[in-house]
Coordinates of N, CA and C in Angstrom, one line a residue:
M120 N 23.9 6.0 30.5 CA 22.6 6.4 30.0 C 22.9 7.2 28.7
D121 N 23.9 8.1 28.7 CA 24.2 8.9 27.5 C 24.6 8.0 26.3
A122 N 25.4 6.9 26.7 CA 25.8 6.0 25.7 C 24.6 5.3 25.0
K123 N 23.6 4.9 25.8 CA 22.4 4.3 25.3 C 21.7 5.2 24.4
R124 N 21.6 6.5 24.8 CA 21.0 7.5 24.0 C 21.7 7.7 22.6
N125 N 23.0 7.7 22.7 CA 23.8 7.8 21.5 C 23.6 6.6 20.5
N126 N 23.6 5.4 21.1 CA 23.4 4.2 20.4 C 22.0 4.2 19.7
A127 N 21.0 4.7 20.4 CA 19.7 4.8 19.9 C 19.6 5.8 18.7
K128 N 20.3 6.9 18.9 CA 20.3 7.9 17.9 C 21.1 7.4 16.7
G129 N 22.2 6.6 16.9 CA 22.9 6.1 15.8 C 22.2 5.1 15.0
S130 N 21.3 4.3 15.6 CA 20.6 3.3 14.9 C 19.3 3.8 14.2
Q131 N 18.9 5.0 14.6 CA 17.6 5.5 14.1 C 17.6 5.8 12.6
P132 N 18.6 6.4 12.0 CA 18.6 6.6 10.6 C 18.4 5.3 9.8
H133 N 19.1 4.2 10.2 CA 19.0 2.9 9.6 C 17.5 2.4 9.7
E134 N 17.0 2.5 10.9 CA 15.6 2.0 11.1 C 14.6 2.9 10.3
D135 N 14.8 4.2 10.3 CA 13.9 5.1 9.5 C 13.9 4.7 8.0
K136 N 15.1 4.5 7.5 CA 15.2 4.1 6.1 C 14.6 2.8 5.8
A137 N 14.7 1.8 6.7 CA 14.1 0.5 6.5 C 12.5 0.7 6.5
T138 N 12.0 1.6 7.4 CA 10.6 1.8 7.4 C 10.1 2.5 6.2
Q139 N 10.9 3.4 5.7 CA 10.5 4.1 4.4 C 10.5 3.1 3.3
M140 N 11.4 2.2 3.2 CA 11.4 1.2 2.2 C 10.2 0.4 2.2
E141 N 9.7 0.0 3.4 CA 8.5 -0.8 3.5 C 7.3 -0.1 2.9
G142 N 7.3 1.2 2.9 CA 6.1 1.9 2.4 C 6.2 2.3 1.0
Q143 N 7.4 2.1 0.4 CA 7.5 2.5 -1.0 C 6.9 1.6 -2.0
D144 N 6.5 2.1 -3.2 CA 6.0 1.2 -4.2 C 7.1 0.4 -4.8
L145 N 6.8 -0.7 -5.5 CA 7.8 -1.6 -6.0 C 8.8 -0.9 -6.9
K146 N 8.3 -0.1 -7.8 CA 9.1 0.6 -8.8 C 10.2 1.4 -8.2
S147 N 9.8 2.1 -7.1 CA 10.8 2.9 -6.4 C 11.9 2.1 -5.7
V148 N 11.4 0.9 -5.1 CA 12.4 0.0 -4.5 C 13.4 -0.5 -5.5
I149 N 12.8 -0.9 -6.7 CA 13.7 -1.5 -7.7 C 14.7 -0.5 -8.2
E150 N 14.3 0.8 -8.4 CA 15.2 1.8 -8.8 C 16.3 2.0 -7.8
S151 N 16.0 2.0 -6.5 CA 17.0 2.1 -5.5 C 17.9 0.9 -5.5
A152 N 17.3 -0.3 -5.7 CA 18.2 -1.5 -5.8 C 19.1 -1.5 -6.9
R153 N 18.7 -0.9 -8.0 CA 19.7 -0.8 -9.2 C 21.0 -0.1 -8.8
G154 N 20.8 0.8 -7.8 CA 22.0 1.5 -7.4 C 22.7 0.8 -6.3
H155 N 22.4 -0.5 -6.1 CA 23.0 -1.4 -5.1 C 22.8 -0.9 -3.7
D156 N 21.6 -0.3 -3.5 CA 21.2 0.1 -2.2 C 20.8 -1.1 -1.3
A157 N 21.5 -1.4 -0.2 CA 21.4 -2.6 0.6 C 20.0 -2.7 1.2
E158 N 19.4 -1.5 1.6 CA 18.1 -1.5 2.2 C 17.0 -1.9 1.1
A159 N 17.2 -1.4 -0.1 CA 16.2 -1.8 -1.2 C 16.3 -3.3 -1.5
L160 N 17.6 -3.8 -1.6 CA 17.7 -5.2 -1.9 C 17.1 -6.1 -0.8
G161 N 17.3 -5.6 0.5 CA 16.7 -6.3 1.6 C 15.2 -6.3 1.6
E162 N 14.7 -5.2 1.1 CA 13.2 -5.1 1.0 C 12.6 -6.0 0.0
I163 N 13.3 -6.1 -1.2 CA 12.9 -7.1 -2.2 C 13.0 -8.5 -1.6
Y164 N 14.0 -8.8 -0.9 CA 14.2 -10.1 -0.3 C 13.0 -10.4 0.6
C165 N 12.6 -9.4 1.5 CA 11.5 -9.6 2.4 C 10.2 -9.8 1.7
R166 N 10.0 -9.1 0.6 CA 8.7 -9.2 -0.1 C 8.6 -10.5 -0.9
Y167 N 9.7 -11.1 -1.4 CA 9.6 -12.2 -2.3 C 10.2 -13.5 -1.9
V168 N 10.9 -13.5 -0.8 CA 11.6 -14.7 -0.4 C 10.7 -15.9 -0.3
R169 N 9.5 -15.7 0.2 CA 8.6 -16.9 0.4 C 8.2 -17.5 -1.0
R170 N 7.9 -16.6 -1.9 CA 7.5 -17.1 -3.3 C 8.6 -17.8 -3.9
V171 N 9.8 -17.2 -3.8 CA 11.0 -17.9 -4.5 C 11.3 -19.2 -3.8
L172 N 11.2 -19.3 -2.5 CA 11.5 -20.5 -1.8 C 10.4 -21.5 -2.1
G173 N 9.2 -21.1 -2.2 CA 8.1 -22.0 -2.6 C 8.3 -22.6 -4.0
L174 N 8.7 -21.8 -4.9 CA 9.0 -22.3 -6.3 C 10.1 -23.3 -6.2
C175 N 11.2 -23.0 -5.5 CA 12.3 -23.9 -5.5 C 12.0 -25.2 -4.8
R176 N 11.1 -25.1 -3.8 CA 10.7 -26.4 -3.1 C 9.9 -27.3 -4.0
Y177 N 9.0 -26.7 -4.8 CA 8.3 -27.5 -5.7 C 9.1 -28.1 -6.8
M178 N 10.1 -27.4 -7.3 CA 10.9 -27.9 -8.4 C 12.0 -28.9 -7.9
L179 N 12.6 -28.6 -6.8 CA 13.7 -29.4 -6.3 C 13.3 -30.5 -5.4
N180 N 12.1 -30.4 -4.8 CA 11.6 -31.5 -3.9 C 12.5 -31.7 -2.7
S181 N 13.1 -30.7 -2.2 CA 14.0 -30.8 -1.1 C 14.1 -29.4 -0.4
R182 N 13.8 -29.4 0.9 CA 13.8 -28.1 1.5 C 15.3 -27.5 1.6
E183 N 16.2 -28.4 1.9 CA 17.6 -28.0 1.9 C 18.1 -27.4 0.6
S184 N 17.8 -28.2 -0.5 CA 18.2 -27.7 -1.8 C 17.5 -26.5 -2.2
A185 N 16.2 -26.3 -1.8 CA 15.5 -25.1 -2.1 C 16.0 -23.9 -1.4
E186 N 16.4 -24.1 -0.1 CA 17.0 -23.0 0.6 C 18.4 -22.5 0.0
D187 N 19.2 -23.5 -0.5 CA 20.4 -23.2 -1.1 C 20.1 -22.4 -2.4
A188 N 19.2 -22.9 -3.2 CA 18.8 -22.3 -4.5 C 18.3 -20.9 -4.2
T189 N 17.5 -20.7 -3.2 CA 16.9 -19.4 -2.9 C 18.0 -18.4 -2.6
S190 N 19.0 -18.8 -1.8 CA 20.1 -18.0 -1.5 C 20.9 -17.5 -2.7
E191 N 21.1 -18.5 -3.6 CA 21.8 -18.2 -4.9 C 21.0 -17.2 -5.7
V192 N 19.7 -17.3 -5.7 CA 18.8 -16.4 -6.5 C 19.0 -15.0 -6.1
F193 N 19.0 -14.8 -4.7 CA 19.1 -13.4 -4.2 C 20.5 -12.9 -4.3
L194 N 21.5 -13.8 -4.3 CA 22.9 -13.3 -4.6 C 23.0 -12.9 -6.0
K195 N 22.4 -13.6 -6.9 CA 22.4 -13.3 -8.4 C 21.7 -12.0 -8.6
L196 N 20.6 -11.8 -7.8 CA 19.8 -10.6 -8.0 C 20.6 -9.3 -7.8
Q197 N 21.5 -9.4 -6.8 CA 22.4 -8.2 -6.5 C 23.2 -7.8 -7.8
R198 N 23.6 -8.9 -8.5 CA 24.4 -8.6 -9.7 C 23.6 -8.4 -11.0
S199 N 22.4 -8.9 -11.0 CA 21.7 -8.9 -12.3 C 20.5 -7.9 -12.3
I200 N 20.1 -7.3 -11.2 CA 18.9 -6.5 -11.2 C 19.0 -5.3 -12.2
E201 N 20.2 -4.9 -12.6 CA 20.3 -3.8 -13.6 C 19.8 -4.3 -14.9
S202 N 19.8 -5.6 -15.2 CA 19.3 -6.1 -16.4 C 17.8 -6.2 -16.5
Y203 N 17.1 -5.9 -15.4 CA 15.6 -5.9 -15.4 C 15.1 -4.7 -16.1
D204 N 14.4 -4.8 -17.3 CA 14.0 -3.7 -18.1 C 12.6 -3.3 -17.9
G205 N 11.8 -4.0 -17.1 CA 10.4 -3.7 -16.8 C 9.5 -4.1 -17.9
S206 N 9.9 -5.0 -18.9 CA 9.0 -5.4 -19.9 C 8.0 -6.5 -19.4
I207 N 8.4 -7.1 -18.3 CA 7.4 -8.1 -17.7 C 7.4 -7.7 -16.2
P208 N 6.3 -8.1 -15.5 CA 6.2 -7.8 -14.1 C 7.4 -8.3 -13.3
F209 N 7.9 -7.5 -12.4 CA 9.1 -7.9 -11.6 C 9.0 -9.3 -11.0
P210 N 7.9 -9.6 -10.3 CA 7.8 -10.9 -9.6 C 7.9 -12.1 -10.6
R211 N 7.4 -11.9 -11.8 CA 7.5 -12.9 -12.8 C 9.0 -13.1 -13.3
W212 N 9.7 -11.9 -13.5 CA 11.1 -11.9 -13.8 C 11.9 -12.6 -12.8
L213 N 11.6 -12.3 -11.5 CA 12.4 -12.9 -10.4 C 12.1 -14.4 -10.3
L214 N 10.9 -14.9 -10.5 CA 10.6 -16.3 -10.5 C 11.2 -17.0 -11.7
R215 N 11.4 -16.3 -12.8 CA 12.1 -16.9 -13.9 C 13.6 -17.2 -13.6
V216 N 14.2 -16.2 -12.9 CA 15.6 -16.3 -12.4 C 15.6 -17.6 -11.5
A217 N 14.6 -17.7 -10.6 CA 14.6 -18.8 -9.7 C 14.4 -20.1 -10.4
G218 N 13.6 -20.1 -11.4 CA 13.4 -21.3 -12.2 C 14.6 -21.8 -12.9
N219 N 15.4 -20.8 -13.4 CA 16.6 -21.2 -14.1 C 17.6 -21.7 -13.1
Q220 N 17.7 -21.1 -11.9 CA 18.6 -21.6 -10.9 C 18.2 -23.1 -10.5
C221 N 17.0 -23.4 -10.4 CA 16.5 -24.8 -10.1 C 16.9 -25.7 -11.2
I222 N 16.7 -25.3 -12.5 CA 17.1 -26.1 -13.6 C 18.6 -26.4 -13.6
D223 N 19.4 -25.4 -13.3 CA 20.9 -25.6 -13.2 C 21.2 -26.6 -12.0
A224 N 20.5 -26.5 -10.9 CA 20.7 -27.4 -9.8 C 20.4 -28.8 -10.2
L225 N 19.3 -29.0 -10.9 CA 18.9 -30.4 -11.4 C 20.0 -30.9 -12.4
R226 N 20.5 -30.1 -13.2 CA 21.5 -30.5 -14.1 C 22.7 -31.0 -13.3
R227 N 23.1 -30.3 -12.3 CA 24.2 -30.7 -11.5 C 24.0 -32.0 -10.7
R228 N 22.7 -32.3 -10.6 CA 22.4 -33.7 -9.9 C 22.6 -34.8 -11.0
Q229 N 22.9 -34.5 -12.2 CA 23.0 -35.4 -13.3 C 21.7 -36.1 -13.7
R230 N 20.6 -35.5 -13.3 CA 19.3 -35.9 -13.8 C 19.0 -35.0 -14.9
G231 N 18.8 -33.7 -14.6 CA 18.7 -32.7 -15.5 C 17.5 -32.9 -16.5
L232 N 17.7 -32.3 -17.7 CA 16.6 -32.1 -18.6 C 16.5 -33.3 -19.6
K233 N 17.4 -34.3 -19.5 CA 17.3 -35.4 -20.4 C 16.0 -36.2 -20.1
V234 N 15.4 -36.1 -19.0 CA 14.1 -36.8 -18.7 C 13.0 -36.3 -19.6
F235 N 13.1 -35.1 -20.2 CA 12.0 -34.6 -21.0 C 12.0 -35.3 -22.4
V236 N 13.2 -35.7 -22.9 CA 13.2 -36.4 -24.2 C 12.9 -37.9 -24.1
E237 N 12.7 -38.4 -22.9 CA 12.4 -39.8 -22.7 C 11.0 -40.1 -22.6
G238 N 10.1 -39.0 -22.6 CA 8.7 -39.2 -22.5 C 8.1 -39.7 -23.8
E239 N 6.9 -40.0 -23.9 CA 6.2 -40.4 -25.1 C 6.0 -39.2 -26.0
E240 N 6.3 -39.3 -27.2 CA 6.2 -38.2 -28.2 C 4.9 -38.4 -29.0
G241 N 4.1 -39.4 -28.7 CA 2.9 -39.7 -29.5 C 1.8 -38.7 -29.3
S242 N 0.7 -39.0 -29.9 CA -0.4 -38.0 -29.9 C -1.0 -37.9 -28.5
A243 N -1.5 -36.7 -28.2 CA -2.1 -36.5 -26.9 C -3.1 -35.4 -27.0
V244 N -4.1 -35.4 -26.2 CA -5.0 -34.3 -26.2 C -4.4 -33.1 -25.5
I245 N -4.3 -32.0 -26.2 CA -3.6 -30.9 -25.7 C -4.6 -29.7 -25.6
E246 N -4.7 -29.2 -24.4 CA -5.7 -28.1 -24.2 C -5.1 -26.8 -24.7
A247 N -5.9 -25.9 -25.1 CA -5.5 -24.6 -25.6 C -4.8 -23.9 -24.5
A248 N -3.7 -23.2 -24.8 CA -2.9 -22.4 -23.8 C -3.4 -21.0 -23.9
S249 N -3.7 -20.5 -22.7 CA -4.1 -19.1 -22.6 C -2.9 -18.2 -22.7
S250 N -3.1 -17.0 -23.2 CA -1.9 -16.1 -23.4 C -1.4 -15.5 -22.0
G251 N -2.2 -15.5 -21.0 CA -1.8 -15.0 -19.7 C -1.5 -16.0 -18.7
P252 N -0.7 -15.7 -17.7 CA -0.4 -16.7 -16.6 C -1.7 -17.1 -15.8
S253 N -1.7 -18.3 -15.4 CA -2.8 -18.8 -14.6 C -2.3 -19.2 -13.2
P254 N -3.0 -18.8 -12.1 CA -2.6 -19.2 -10.8 C -2.7 -20.7 -10.5
L255 N -1.8 -21.2 -9.8 CA -1.9 -22.6 -9.4 C -3.3 -22.9 -8.8
G256 N -3.8 -22.0 -8.0 CA -5.1 -22.2 -7.3 C -6.2 -22.5 -8.2
A257 N -6.2 -22.0 -9.5 CA -7.3 -22.2 -10.4 C -7.4 -23.7 -10.8
V258 N -6.3 -24.4 -10.7 CA -6.3 -25.8 -11.0 C -6.7 -26.7 -9.8
I259 N -6.3 -26.2 -8.6 CA -6.4 -27.1 -7.4 C -7.0 -26.3 -6.3
S260 N -8.0 -25.4 -6.6 CA -8.5 -24.5 -5.6 C -9.2 -25.1 -4.4
T261 N -9.7 -26.4 -4.6 CA -10.5 -27.0 -3.5 C -9.6 -27.9 -2.6
Q262 N -8.4 -27.9 -2.8 CA -7.5 -28.9 -2.1 C -6.7 -28.1 -1.0
E263 N -6.4 -28.8 0.0 CA -5.5 -28.3 1.1 C -4.1 -28.1 0.6
R264 N -3.5 -27.0 1.0 CA -2.1 -26.7 0.5 C -1.1 -27.8 0.7
A265 N -1.1 -28.3 1.9 CA -0.1 -29.4 2.3 C -0.4 -30.6 1.4
Q266 N -1.6 -31.0 1.2 CA -2.0 -32.1 0.4 C -1.5 -31.9 -1.1
V267 N -1.7 -30.7 -1.6 CA -1.3 -30.4 -2.9 C 0.2 -30.5 -3.1
R268 N 0.9 -29.9 -2.1 CA 2.4 -29.9 -2.2 C 2.9 -31.3 -2.2
D269 N 2.3 -32.2 -1.4 CA 2.7 -33.6 -1.3 C 2.5 -34.3 -2.7
A270 N 1.3 -34.0 -3.3 CA 1.0 -34.6 -4.5 C 1.9 -34.1 -5.6
I271 N 2.2 -32.8 -5.7 CA 3.2 -32.3 -6.7 C 4.5 -32.9 -6.5
A272 N 5.0 -33.1 -5.3 CA 6.3 -33.6 -5.0 C 6.4 -35.1 -5.5
R273 N 5.3 -35.8 -5.6 CA 5.3 -37.2 -6.0 C 5.2 -37.3 -7.5
L274 N 5.0 -36.2 -8.2 CA 4.9 -36.3 -9.7 C 6.3 -36.6 -10.3
A275 N 6.3 -37.2 -11.4 CA 7.6 -37.5 -12.1 C 8.2 -36.1 -12.4
E276 N 9.5 -36.0 -12.5 CA 10.2 -34.8 -12.7 C 9.8 -34.1 -14.0
N277 N 9.6 -34.9 -15.1 CA 9.3 -34.3 -16.3 C 7.9 -33.7 -16.4
Y278 N 7.0 -34.1 -15.4 CA 5.7 -33.5 -15.2 C 5.8 -32.3 -14.3
R279 N 6.5 -32.5 -13.2 CA 6.5 -31.5 -12.1 C 7.1 -30.2 -12.5
M280 N 8.3 -30.2 -13.3 CA 8.9 -29.0 -13.6 C 8.1 -28.1 -14.5
P281 N 7.6 -28.5 -15.6 CA 6.8 -27.6 -16.4 C 5.5 -27.1 -15.7
L282 N 4.9 -28.0 -14.9 CA 3.7 -27.6 -14.2 C 4.0 -26.5 -13.2
V283 N 5.1 -26.6 -12.5 CA 5.4 -25.6 -11.5 C 5.8 -24.3 -12.2
L284 N 6.6 -24.4 -13.3 CA 7.0 -23.2 -14.0 C 5.8 -22.5 -14.5
R285 N 4.7 -23.2 -14.9 CA 3.5 -22.6 -15.5 C 2.7 -22.0 -14.5
Y286 N 2.3 -22.7 -13.4 CA 1.3 -22.3 -12.5 C 1.8 -21.6 -11.3
Y287 N 3.1 -21.9 -10.9 CA 3.7 -21.2 -9.8 C 4.6 -20.1 -10.3
G288 N 5.5 -20.4 -11.2 CA 6.4 -19.4 -11.8 C 5.8 -18.5 -12.7
E289 N 4.5 -18.8 -13.2 CA 3.8 -17.9 -14.1 C 4.4 -17.7 -15.5
L290 N 5.2 -18.7 -15.9 CA 5.8 -18.6 -17.3 C 4.8 -19.0 -18.3
S291 N 4.9 -18.4 -19.5 CA 4.0 -18.9 -20.6 C 4.5 -20.2 -21.2
Y292 N 3.7 -20.8 -22.0 CA 4.2 -22.1 -22.6 C 5.4 -21.8 -23.5
D293 N 5.5 -20.7 -24.2 CA 6.6 -20.4 -25.0 C 7.9 -20.2 -24.2
E294 N 7.7 -19.6 -23.0 CA 8.9 -19.3 -22.1 C 9.4 -20.6 -21.5
I295 N 8.4 -21.5 -21.2 CA 8.8 -22.8 -20.6 C 9.6 -23.6 -21.7
A296 N 9.0 -23.6 -22.9 CA 9.7 -24.3 -24.0 C 11.1 -23.8 -24.2
Q297 N 11.3 -22.5 -24.1 CA 12.6 -22.0 -24.3 C 13.5 -22.4 -23.2
E298 N 13.0 -22.3 -21.9 CA 13.9 -22.6 -20.8 C 14.3 -24.1 -20.8
L299 N 13.4 -25.0 -21.2 CA 13.7 -26.4 -21.1 C 14.2 -27.0 -22.4
G300 N 14.2 -26.2 -23.5 CA 14.7 -26.7 -24.7 C 13.8 -27.7 -25.4
L301 N 12.5 -27.4 -25.3 CA 11.5 -28.3 -25.8 C 10.6 -27.6 -26.8
E302 N 9.9 -28.4 -27.6 CA 8.8 -27.8 -28.5 C 7.6 -27.4 -27.7
R303 N 7.0 -26.3 -28.1 CA 5.9 -25.7 -27.3 C 4.7 -26.8 -27.2
N304 N 4.4 -27.5 -28.3 CA 3.3 -28.5 -28.2 C 3.7 -29.6 -27.2
Y305 N 4.9 -30.0 -27.1 CA 5.3 -31.0 -26.2 C 5.2 -30.5 -24.7
V306 N 5.5 -29.2 -24.5 CA 5.3 -28.6 -23.2 C 3.9 -28.7 -22.8
A307 N 3.0 -28.3 -23.8 CA 1.5 -28.3 -23.5 C 1.1 -29.7 -23.2
A308 N 1.6 -30.7 -23.9 CA 1.2 -32.1 -23.6 C 1.7 -32.5 -22.2
L309 N 2.9 -32.2 -21.8 CA 3.4 -32.5 -20.5 C 2.6 -31.9 -19.4
I310 N 2.2 -30.6 -19.6 CA 1.4 -30.0 -18.5 C 0.0 -30.6 -18.5
F311 N -0.6 -30.9 -19.6 CA -1.9 -31.5 -19.6 C -1.8 -32.9 -18.9
R312 N -0.8 -33.7 -19.1 CA -0.7 -35.0 -18.5 C -0.4 -34.8 -17.0
A313 N 0.4 -33.8 -16.7 CA 0.7 -33.5 -15.3 C -0.5 -33.2 -14.5
K314 N -1.4 -32.3 -15.1 CA -2.6 -32.0 -14.4 C -3.6 -33.1 -14.2
Q315 N -3.6 -34.0 -15.2 CA -4.4 -35.2 -15.1 C -3.9 -36.1 -13.9
E316 N -2.6 -36.3 -13.9 CA -2.0 -37.1 -12.8 C -2.2 -36.5 -11.5
L317 N -2.1 -35.1 -11.4 CA -2.3 -34.4 -10.1 C -3.7 -34.6 -9.6
R318 N -4.6 -34.4 -10.5 CA -6.0 -34.6 -10.1 C -6.3 -36.0 -9.7
R319 N -5.7 -37.0 -10.4 CA -5.9 -38.4 -10.0 C -5.3 -38.6 -8.6
R320 N -4.2 -38.1 -8.3 CA -3.6 -38.3 -6.9 C -4.4 -37.6 -5.9
L321 N -4.9 -36.4 -6.2 CA -5.7 -35.7 -5.2 C -7.1 -36.3 -4.9
A322 N -7.5 -37.1 -5.9 CA -8.9 -37.7 -5.8 C -8.8 -38.9 -4.8
H323 N -7.7 -39.4 -4.6 CA -7.5 -40.6 -3.8 C -7.3 -40.3 -2.3

């Protein structure tokens, strides 16, 4: 009985600290994580793993690959969180890290970014890009999530990647252009065509 009491007492500080982390605001958790606090890093994982995994699944179109990429993202986070300067919201910064990880994974598949220069460079109707991020739900708010995921997965890779980076990863057109090595107007054209194709698939 005494041993059980001692074990309970021994585990209590760890549990109390974890509970405290859950109640902290994000800024405080990030500050603790900068000091390589394991509890803080674990709290960030708990808060954002679903969003990161979702982004990776959309971009890589494979649950197994997405899980591998998600693991790599949070391993990198332990080493790179000190570089986060607060100039953009942390979730957006983390999803950018995830997006880069997915792009690297696609390059390793030997498909990579060359698909983007194989598209049509001709004229296209390009919608104006807003300065702020837009939620994916604004484009497809009336559709069931599973149906939407399936439709996105069937998009050509050169459409799927910029679309997901924009509406799920919340990157701006300029940021997407920088990440993919493309002209901003071409990114806008790809996203416009991707949304047209997505709506067409969802209408059937």
